[in-house]
Every structure is written in C-alpha cells, then in structure tokens.
Coordinates of C-alpha atoms and ligand atoms in Angstrom, one line a residue:
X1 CA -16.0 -16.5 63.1
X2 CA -19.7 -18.0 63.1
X3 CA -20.5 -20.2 60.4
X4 CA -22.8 -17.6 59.1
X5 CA -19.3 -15.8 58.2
X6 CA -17.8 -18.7 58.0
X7 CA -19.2 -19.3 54.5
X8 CA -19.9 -15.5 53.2
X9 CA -16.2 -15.4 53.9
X10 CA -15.8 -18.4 51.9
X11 CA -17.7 -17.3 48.9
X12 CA -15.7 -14.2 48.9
X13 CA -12.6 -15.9 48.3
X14 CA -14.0 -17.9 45.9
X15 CA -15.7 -15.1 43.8
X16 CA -12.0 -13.0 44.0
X17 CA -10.1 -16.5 42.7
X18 CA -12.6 -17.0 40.1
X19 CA -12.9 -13.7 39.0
X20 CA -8.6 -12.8 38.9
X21 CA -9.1 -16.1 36.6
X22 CA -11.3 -14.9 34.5
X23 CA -9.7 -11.5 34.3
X24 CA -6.5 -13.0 33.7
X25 CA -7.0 -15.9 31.6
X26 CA -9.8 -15.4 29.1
X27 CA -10.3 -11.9 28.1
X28 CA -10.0 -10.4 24.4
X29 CA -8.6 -6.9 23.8
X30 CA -10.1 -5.5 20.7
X31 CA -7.5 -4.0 17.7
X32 CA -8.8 -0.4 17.6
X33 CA -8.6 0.9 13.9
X34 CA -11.8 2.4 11.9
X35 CA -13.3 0.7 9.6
X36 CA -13.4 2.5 6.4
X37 CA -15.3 2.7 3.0
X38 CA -18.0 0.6 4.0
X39 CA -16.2 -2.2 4.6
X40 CA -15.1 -3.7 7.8
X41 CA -11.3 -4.1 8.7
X42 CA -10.5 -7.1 9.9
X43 CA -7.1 -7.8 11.6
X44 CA -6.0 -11.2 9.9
X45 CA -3.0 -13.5 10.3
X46 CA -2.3 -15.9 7.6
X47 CA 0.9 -17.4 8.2
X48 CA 0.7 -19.6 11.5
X49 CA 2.7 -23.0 12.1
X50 CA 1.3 -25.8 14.8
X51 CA 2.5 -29.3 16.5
X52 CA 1.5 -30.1 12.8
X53 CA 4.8 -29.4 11.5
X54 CA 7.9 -27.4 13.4
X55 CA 4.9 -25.4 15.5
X56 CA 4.9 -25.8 19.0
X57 CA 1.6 -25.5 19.8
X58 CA -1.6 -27.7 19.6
X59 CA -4.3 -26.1 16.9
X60 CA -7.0 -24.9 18.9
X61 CA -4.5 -22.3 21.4
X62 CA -3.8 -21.0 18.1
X63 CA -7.6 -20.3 17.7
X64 CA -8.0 -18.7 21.3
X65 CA -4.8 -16.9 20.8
X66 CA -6.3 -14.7 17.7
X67 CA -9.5 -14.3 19.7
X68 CA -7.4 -12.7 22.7
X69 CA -5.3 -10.6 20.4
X70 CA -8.4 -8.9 19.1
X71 CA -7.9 -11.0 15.7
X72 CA -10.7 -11.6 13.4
X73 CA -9.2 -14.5 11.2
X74 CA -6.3 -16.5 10.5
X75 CA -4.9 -19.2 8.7
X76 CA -3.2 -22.1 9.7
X77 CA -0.2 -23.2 7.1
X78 CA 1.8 -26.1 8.8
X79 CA 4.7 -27.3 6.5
X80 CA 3.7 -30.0 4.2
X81 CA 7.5 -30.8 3.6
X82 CA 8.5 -30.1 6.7
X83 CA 7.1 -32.3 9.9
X84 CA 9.9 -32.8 12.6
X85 CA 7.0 -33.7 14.9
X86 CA 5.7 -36.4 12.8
X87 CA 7.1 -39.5 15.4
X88 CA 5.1 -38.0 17.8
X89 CA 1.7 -37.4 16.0
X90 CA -0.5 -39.2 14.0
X91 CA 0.3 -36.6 10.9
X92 CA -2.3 -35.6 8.6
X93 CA -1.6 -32.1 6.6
X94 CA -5.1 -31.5 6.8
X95 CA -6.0 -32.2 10.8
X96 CA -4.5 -28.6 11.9
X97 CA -6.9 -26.5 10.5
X98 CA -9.6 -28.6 11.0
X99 CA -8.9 -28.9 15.0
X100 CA -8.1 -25.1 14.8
X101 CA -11.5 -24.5 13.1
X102 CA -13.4 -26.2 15.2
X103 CA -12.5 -24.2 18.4
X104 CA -12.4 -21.0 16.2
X105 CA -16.3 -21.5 15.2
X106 CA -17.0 -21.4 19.1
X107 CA -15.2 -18.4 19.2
X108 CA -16.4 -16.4 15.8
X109 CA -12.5 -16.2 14.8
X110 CA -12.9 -17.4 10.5
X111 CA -10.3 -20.0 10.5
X112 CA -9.0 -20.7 6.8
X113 CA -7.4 -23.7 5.7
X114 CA -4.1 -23.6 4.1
X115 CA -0.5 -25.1 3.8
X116 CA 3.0 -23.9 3.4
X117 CA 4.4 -25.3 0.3
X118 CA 8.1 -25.5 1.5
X119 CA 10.5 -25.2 -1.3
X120 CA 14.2 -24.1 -2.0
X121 CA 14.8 -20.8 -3.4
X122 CA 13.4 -20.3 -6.1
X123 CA 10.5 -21.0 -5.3
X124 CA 11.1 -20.6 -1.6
X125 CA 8.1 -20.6 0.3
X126 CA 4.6 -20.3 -0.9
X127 CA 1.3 -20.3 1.1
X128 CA -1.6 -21.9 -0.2
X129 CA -4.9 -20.4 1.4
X130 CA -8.7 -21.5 1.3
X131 CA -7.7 -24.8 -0.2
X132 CA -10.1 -27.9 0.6
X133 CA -7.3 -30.5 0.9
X134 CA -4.4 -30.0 2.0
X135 CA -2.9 -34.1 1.0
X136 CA -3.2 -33.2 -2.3
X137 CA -0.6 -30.6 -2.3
X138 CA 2.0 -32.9 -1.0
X139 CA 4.0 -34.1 -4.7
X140 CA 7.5 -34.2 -5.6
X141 CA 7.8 -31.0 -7.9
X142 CA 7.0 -27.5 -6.7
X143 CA 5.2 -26.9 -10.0
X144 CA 2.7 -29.7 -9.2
X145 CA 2.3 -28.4 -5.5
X146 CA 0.8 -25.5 -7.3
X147 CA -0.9 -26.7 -10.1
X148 CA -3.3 -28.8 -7.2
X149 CA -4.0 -25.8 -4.8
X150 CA -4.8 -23.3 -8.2
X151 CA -7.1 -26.2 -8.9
X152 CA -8.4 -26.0 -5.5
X153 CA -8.9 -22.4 -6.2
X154 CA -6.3 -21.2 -3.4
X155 CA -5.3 -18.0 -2.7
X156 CA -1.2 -18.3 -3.4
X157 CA 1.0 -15.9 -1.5
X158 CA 5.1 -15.7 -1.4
X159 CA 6.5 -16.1 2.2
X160 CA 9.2 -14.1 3.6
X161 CA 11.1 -12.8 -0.3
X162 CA 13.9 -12.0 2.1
X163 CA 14.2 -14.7 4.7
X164 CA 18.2 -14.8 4.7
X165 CA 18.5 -18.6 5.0
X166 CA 17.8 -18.6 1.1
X167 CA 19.2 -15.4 -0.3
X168 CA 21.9 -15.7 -3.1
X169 CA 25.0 -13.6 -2.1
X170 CA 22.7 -12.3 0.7
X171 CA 20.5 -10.5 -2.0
X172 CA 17.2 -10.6 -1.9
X173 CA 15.6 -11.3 -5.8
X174 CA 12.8 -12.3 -7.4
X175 CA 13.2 -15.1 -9.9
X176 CA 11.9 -15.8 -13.6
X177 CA 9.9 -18.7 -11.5
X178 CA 7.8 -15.8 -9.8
X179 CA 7.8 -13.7 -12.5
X180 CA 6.0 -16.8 -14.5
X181 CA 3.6 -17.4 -11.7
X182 CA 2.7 -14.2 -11.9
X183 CA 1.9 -13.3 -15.5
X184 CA -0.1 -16.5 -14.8
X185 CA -2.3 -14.7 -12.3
X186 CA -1.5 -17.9 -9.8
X187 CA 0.7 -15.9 -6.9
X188 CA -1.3 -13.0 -6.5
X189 CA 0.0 -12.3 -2.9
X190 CA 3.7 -11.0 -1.0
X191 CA 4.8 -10.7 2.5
X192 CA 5.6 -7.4 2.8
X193 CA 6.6 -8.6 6.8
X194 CA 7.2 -11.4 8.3
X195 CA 7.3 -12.3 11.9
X196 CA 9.8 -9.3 12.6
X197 CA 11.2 -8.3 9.4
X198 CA 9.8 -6.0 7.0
X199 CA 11.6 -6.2 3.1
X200 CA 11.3 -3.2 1.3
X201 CA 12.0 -4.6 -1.8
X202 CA 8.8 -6.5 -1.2
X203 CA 6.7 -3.9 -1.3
X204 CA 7.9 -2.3 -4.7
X205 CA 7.2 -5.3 -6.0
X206 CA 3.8 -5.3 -4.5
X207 CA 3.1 -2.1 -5.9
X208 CA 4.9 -3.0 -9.7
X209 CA 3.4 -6.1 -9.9
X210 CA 0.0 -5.5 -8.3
X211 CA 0.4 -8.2 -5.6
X212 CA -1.5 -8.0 -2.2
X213 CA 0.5 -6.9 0.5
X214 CA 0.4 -8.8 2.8
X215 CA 2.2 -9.4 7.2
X216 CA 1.8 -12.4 9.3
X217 CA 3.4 -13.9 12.5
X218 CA 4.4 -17.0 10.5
X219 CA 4.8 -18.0 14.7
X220 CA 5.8 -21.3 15.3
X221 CA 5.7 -20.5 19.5
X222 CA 3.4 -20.0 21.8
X223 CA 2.0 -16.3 21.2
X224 CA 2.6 -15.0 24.8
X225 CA 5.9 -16.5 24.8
X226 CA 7.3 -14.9 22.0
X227 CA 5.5 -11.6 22.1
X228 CA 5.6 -9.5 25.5
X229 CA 1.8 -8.0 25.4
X230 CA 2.6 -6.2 28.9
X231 CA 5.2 -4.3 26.2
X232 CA 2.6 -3.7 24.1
X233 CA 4.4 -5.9 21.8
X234 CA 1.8 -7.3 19.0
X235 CA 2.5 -9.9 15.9
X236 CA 3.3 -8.4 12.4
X237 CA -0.8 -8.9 10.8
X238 CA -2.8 -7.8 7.4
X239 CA -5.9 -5.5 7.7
X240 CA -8.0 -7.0 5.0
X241 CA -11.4 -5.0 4.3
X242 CA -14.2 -6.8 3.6
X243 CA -17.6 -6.8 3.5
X244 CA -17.6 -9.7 6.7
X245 CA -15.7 -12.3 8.1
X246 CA -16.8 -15.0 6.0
X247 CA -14.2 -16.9 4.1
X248 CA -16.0 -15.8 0.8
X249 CA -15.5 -12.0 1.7
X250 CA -12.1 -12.2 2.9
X251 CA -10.8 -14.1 -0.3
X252 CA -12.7 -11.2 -2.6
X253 CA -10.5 -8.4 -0.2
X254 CA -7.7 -10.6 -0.8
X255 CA -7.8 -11.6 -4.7
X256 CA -9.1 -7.3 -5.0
X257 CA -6.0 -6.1 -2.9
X258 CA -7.8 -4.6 0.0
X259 CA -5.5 -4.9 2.1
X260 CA -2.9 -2.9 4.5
X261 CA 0.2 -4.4 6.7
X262 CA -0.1 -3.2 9.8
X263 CA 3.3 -3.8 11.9
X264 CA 4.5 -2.3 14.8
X265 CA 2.7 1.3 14.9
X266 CA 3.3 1.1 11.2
X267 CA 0.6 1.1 8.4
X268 CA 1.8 0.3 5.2
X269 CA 0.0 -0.3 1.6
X270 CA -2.4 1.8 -1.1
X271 CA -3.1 5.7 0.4
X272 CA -6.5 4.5 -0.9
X273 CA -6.7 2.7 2.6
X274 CA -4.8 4.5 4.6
X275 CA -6.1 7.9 4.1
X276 CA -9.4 7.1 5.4
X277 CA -7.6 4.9 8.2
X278 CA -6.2 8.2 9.2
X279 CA -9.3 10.2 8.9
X280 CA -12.1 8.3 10.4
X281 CA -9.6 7.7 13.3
X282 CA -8.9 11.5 13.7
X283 CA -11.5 14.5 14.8
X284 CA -10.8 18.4 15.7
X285 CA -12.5 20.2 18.3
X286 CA -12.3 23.3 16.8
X287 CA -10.8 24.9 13.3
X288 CA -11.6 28.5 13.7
X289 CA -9.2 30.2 15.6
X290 CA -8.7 34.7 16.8
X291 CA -5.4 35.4 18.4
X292 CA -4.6 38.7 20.4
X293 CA -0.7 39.6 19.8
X294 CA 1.3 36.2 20.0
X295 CA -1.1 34.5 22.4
X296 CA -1.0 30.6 21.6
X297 CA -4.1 29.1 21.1
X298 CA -4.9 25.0 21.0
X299 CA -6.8 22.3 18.9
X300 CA -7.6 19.4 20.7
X301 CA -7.1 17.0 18.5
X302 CA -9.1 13.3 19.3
X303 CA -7.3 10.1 18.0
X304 CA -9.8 7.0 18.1
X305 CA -7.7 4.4 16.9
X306 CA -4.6 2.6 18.9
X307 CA -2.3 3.8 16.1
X308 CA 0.3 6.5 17.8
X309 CA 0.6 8.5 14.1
X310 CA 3.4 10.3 13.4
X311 CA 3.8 13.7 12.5
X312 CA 6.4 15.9 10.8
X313 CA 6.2 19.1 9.1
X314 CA 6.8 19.8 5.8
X315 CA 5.5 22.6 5.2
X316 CA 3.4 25.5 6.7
X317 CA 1.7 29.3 6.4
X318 CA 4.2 32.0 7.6
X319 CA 2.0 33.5 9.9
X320 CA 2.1 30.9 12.4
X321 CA 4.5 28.4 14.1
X322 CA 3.2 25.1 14.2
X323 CA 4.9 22.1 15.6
X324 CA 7.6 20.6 14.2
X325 CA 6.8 17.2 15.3
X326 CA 3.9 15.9 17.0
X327 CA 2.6 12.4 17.7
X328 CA -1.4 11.7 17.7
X329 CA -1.5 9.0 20.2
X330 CA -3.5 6.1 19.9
X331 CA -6.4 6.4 22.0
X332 CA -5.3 10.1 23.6
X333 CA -6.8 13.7 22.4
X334 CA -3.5 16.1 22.4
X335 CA -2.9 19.9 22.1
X336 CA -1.9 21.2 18.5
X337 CA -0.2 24.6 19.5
X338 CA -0.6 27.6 17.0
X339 CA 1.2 30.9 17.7
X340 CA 1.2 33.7 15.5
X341 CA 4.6 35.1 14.4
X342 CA 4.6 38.6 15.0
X343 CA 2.7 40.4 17.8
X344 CA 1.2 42.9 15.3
X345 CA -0.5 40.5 12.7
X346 CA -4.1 41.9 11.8
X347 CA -6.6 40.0 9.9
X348 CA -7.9 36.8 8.3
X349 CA -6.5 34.0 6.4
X350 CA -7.0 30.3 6.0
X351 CA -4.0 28.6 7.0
X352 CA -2.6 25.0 5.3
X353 CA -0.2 23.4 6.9
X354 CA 1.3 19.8 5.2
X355 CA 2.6 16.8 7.4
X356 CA 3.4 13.9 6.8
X357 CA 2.4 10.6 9.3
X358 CA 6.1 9.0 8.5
X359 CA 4.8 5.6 10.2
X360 CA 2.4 5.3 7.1
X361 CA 3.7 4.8 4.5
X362 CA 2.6 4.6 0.6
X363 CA 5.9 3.3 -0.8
X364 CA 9.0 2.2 0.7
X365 CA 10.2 5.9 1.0
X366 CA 7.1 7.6 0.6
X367 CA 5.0 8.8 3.7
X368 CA 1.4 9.6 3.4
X369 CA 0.8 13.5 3.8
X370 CA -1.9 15.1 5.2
X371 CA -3.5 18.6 4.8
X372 CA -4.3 20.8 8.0
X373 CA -6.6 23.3 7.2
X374 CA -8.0 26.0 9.5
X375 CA -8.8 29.7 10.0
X376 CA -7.3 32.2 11.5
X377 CA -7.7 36.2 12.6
X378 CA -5.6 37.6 13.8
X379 CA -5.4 40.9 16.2
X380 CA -2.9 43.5 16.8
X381 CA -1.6 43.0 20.7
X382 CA -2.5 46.4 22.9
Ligands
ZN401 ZN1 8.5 -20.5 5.5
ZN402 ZN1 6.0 -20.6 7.9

C-alpha cells in the first residue's frame, strides 16, 4: 500500500469507528403517537430518582436518557428523607434538578424540579413538582412538607397507592389523610403505574375523585440497564397535552387533567383523549366495497402511531364475517378481511361493525369501543 492509500485507508477506518459511535451512542428514537385536539402530546416522566438520594445515576444521564427515549420532559424527585448516598456527596435536595436541567436545556428535554416527600403510609409517598426550593420541604411533619411546596405552588401527586411495602393487611386503601388533601384541592394527582405495576384501584379513584392520572419510571437505575430497548421494552410514562413544552403549559395539562398513562402497549385515562389518539393514528384506504358471491374483499387499514391496538369484536352486521380479532400494528398497514355470508346476497347496505381496542382502556374494566362503518353491495354469484 502507497501512502496515498495508506491514509484514504486510514480515514475510512476512522469515518466507520466514528460513525458505529455515533450510531450507537447518541441517537434519539422518537415516541410515535398523534397529537390530538390542538394540543401537542408530550411523553413525560415525573418520577425519577438520582446519586441524590437511593438513585444510581448522576443527574445529567438522566437528562440524555429522556432525550434518547423520545421523552419530551421529566422530573427529577430524589428522596428528601431518604439519602443513603449522602457520605459520598456533598448533599443538597436542590442540586439534582439543577445539574439535570442544565444538560436538559442543551438538549430541549423541560426538566422540572421536584422532590419525593417520603413518608409512612398514610401519607406514603407524595411528589412535589415545579417547586422552587426543594430545602424547604425538608421538616419534621408530613403536614408541613406540604404546607411549603402548596406555598411553592407545586403540583402534588400520590406515588405508587399500592407499593406493597406499605399496604395494611396487603390492601391497598386510601386514607382520611388523602381524602383531606383532596377536598383541599392540594393532591390533585395519582400514579395510576408505577415503574411496573399498574393499581386499578388507582384509577377509580382517579376517575371518582377527579385526580390526574398519571405513570412514571420512578427508576432509581440506569435506564438501559433496567429496561431492555432491543425488547422493545420502554418505562411506564404520562402523555400530557399541552399547548408546548414549557413548564407553564405542562403544569396547565397537569392541574386540567390532560393527561393519559401510557404503559406497555397500553393507553389508559379519559376516552376524551384516547379516542382521537385512536383516530388521528388510524386511516382506511377504502370504505366502499361490491362483492360477487362470497368473494373476500380487503381494507387496508394504515396505523401511524407505534401503539399495536387491539381489537375484538363485539358486535357486527349479519351479512358479513368480519374478524374476530385483529391487531392494528404500530407502524404497519394490515388487511381487514370482509366476506359476505351467503353466495346469493343482492344489494346495498351500510354495514356497522363495533370493536373494542381492549389495550385502551376508559375504566379499569372498561375498553374503549370503536365504530366501523362502511358500504357494502352485494352480488348474486353466477
Ligand atoms: Zn416512593
Ligand atoms: Zn421514588
């Protein structure tokens, strides 16, 4: 080899181990789902420990973790009563949200300060968001905690209702204490999910006591090492919709309940929001349809989001079979079969058919349904 070669060759190898870097290392992967009613949705995680208190990550990965995952904000709540990594840091309850911030403004994720007030049951767990200092909410009584971060004009949410380390006889219940803090319009928020679990009893609540539902990580390790992305594994996280992704428009989504959990291919919260979820994510090729006999004809049916919904029948026209079951995958158009029932079938009619998507749901068991409405005509078979 010349030296001519020498050093194209060198540049080449170069250019392929810079570029498998930046390929591997520093590339986002946008969270495909609509954004509906002229608002933007915003994939949000507000529940997200650091090196700050039993986390163990510094602040900023946490920042350049949401930015990978396609997140659009997040908040940082370390412990205030809970610090096991205090020896080792120079502890100050508001540091983690600032470092986070900082490395979240070079990378347009909104990053929102907050704390976990860390209490026994009841209580339990409360996240204070969009507070301005996070000292303040460290006092001996729980009631005091929260009496500084409502003054602070926080945003107060209850952590995992059903984290089984502080159920009574395993149940999970909500206590005169929340009820209180409720009427008082200070916790206006629930985790429907956390990390992995999802309470159902949560979201009654939500609904009965017109709380905003709410999912987050609440991840204490490293993303990528507790989630397995190439599994398409992804943390429990809140759509919020809101005007942008300024603090100021994502506390008015929050405080006005605009909000959806979305949690392993599920969507869960109002139908207000999940109905035009569904239908700005979904299109039709075609919904006219002339059969000969009991030919089967096709709609190709185009689903724009990354949401794999969930069909089941419930119930249908007589003239036609219809699937069962089918499954819109995310990012895939699929083939809606029709075939007519009998051979000899003349004429016109508008067919209805009624599923319902059983990974969204409207209630704990409640799935949102959806009519399908097309026409048909029909001709005898020769
Ligand atoms: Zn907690
Ligand atoms: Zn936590």
């Amino acid at each position: 080899m010349n030296e001519k070669k020498m050093k194209n060759f060198i540049v080449l190898i170069l250019f392929v181990f810079v570029s498998n870097i930046y390929l591997q290392t520093r590339a986002r992967t946008e969270i495909q789902i609509p954004d509906i009613l002229g608002y933007k949705t915003l994939k949000c995680d507000f529940h997200i420990h650091t090196v700050f208190s039993d986390g163990n990550v510094w602040p900023t990965v946490r920042a350049e973790e949401a930015w990978r995952e396609g997140l659009d904000a997040i908040s940082i709540t370390d412990h205030l009563e809970y610090t096991p990594h205090k020896e080792d840091i120079n502890l100050r309850y508001n540091r983690s949200s600032e470092i986070a911030k900082s490395h979240g403004d070079e990378l347009d994720i909104t990053v929102i300060k907050g704390s976990e007030i860390t209490r026994s049951m009841p209580p339990g767990h409360l996240n204070a968001i969009f507070i301005n200092d996070a000292d303040k909410l460290k006092t001996d009584k729980w009631q005091d905690a929260v009496a500084e971060a409502v003054k602070q004009n926080a945003f107060i949410f209850w952590n995992h209702p059903g984290w089984k380390a502080q159920l009574k006889e395993g149940k999970i219940k909500m206590y005169p204490e929340h009820i209180d803090l409720i009427e008082r319009g200070i916790l206006k928020g629930i985790e429907v999910v956390n990390d992995v679990d999802y309470y159902p009893e949560a979201f009654e609540w939500a609904l009965k006591y017109d709380l905003t539902i709410m999912s987050n990580s609440d991840i204490h390790d490293p993303i990528n090492l507790y989630f397995n992305f190439a599994e398409h594994e992804q943390r429990s996280k809140t759509l919020v919709f809101a005007k942008d992704k300024s603090e100021e428009a994502i506390k008015d989504a929050l405080i006005n309940q605009r909000t959806v959990v979305y949690w392993k291919n599920n969507l869960m919260g109002s139908e207000k929001y999940l109905r035009p979820i569904f239908d700005n994510s979904i299109s039709f090729d075609k919904q006219e349809l002339s059969f000969t006999g009991r030919q089967t004809k096709f709609i190709q049916i185009k689903n724009n989001s990354e949401v794999d919904y969930k069909l089941k029948l419930v119930s249908s026209s007589q003239s036609v079979d219809l699937p069962e079951e089918i499954t819109f995958k995310g990012n895939k158009i699929v083939l809606f079969e029709v075939r007519p029932k009998k051979k000899d079938q003349s004429g016109k009619e508008k067919i209805k058919a009624v599923y319902e998507i059983i990974n969204m749901k409207i209630k704990p068991d409640e799935n949102m349904k959806i009519e399908f409405l097309f026409s048909a005509e029909f001709n005898p078979a020769k």
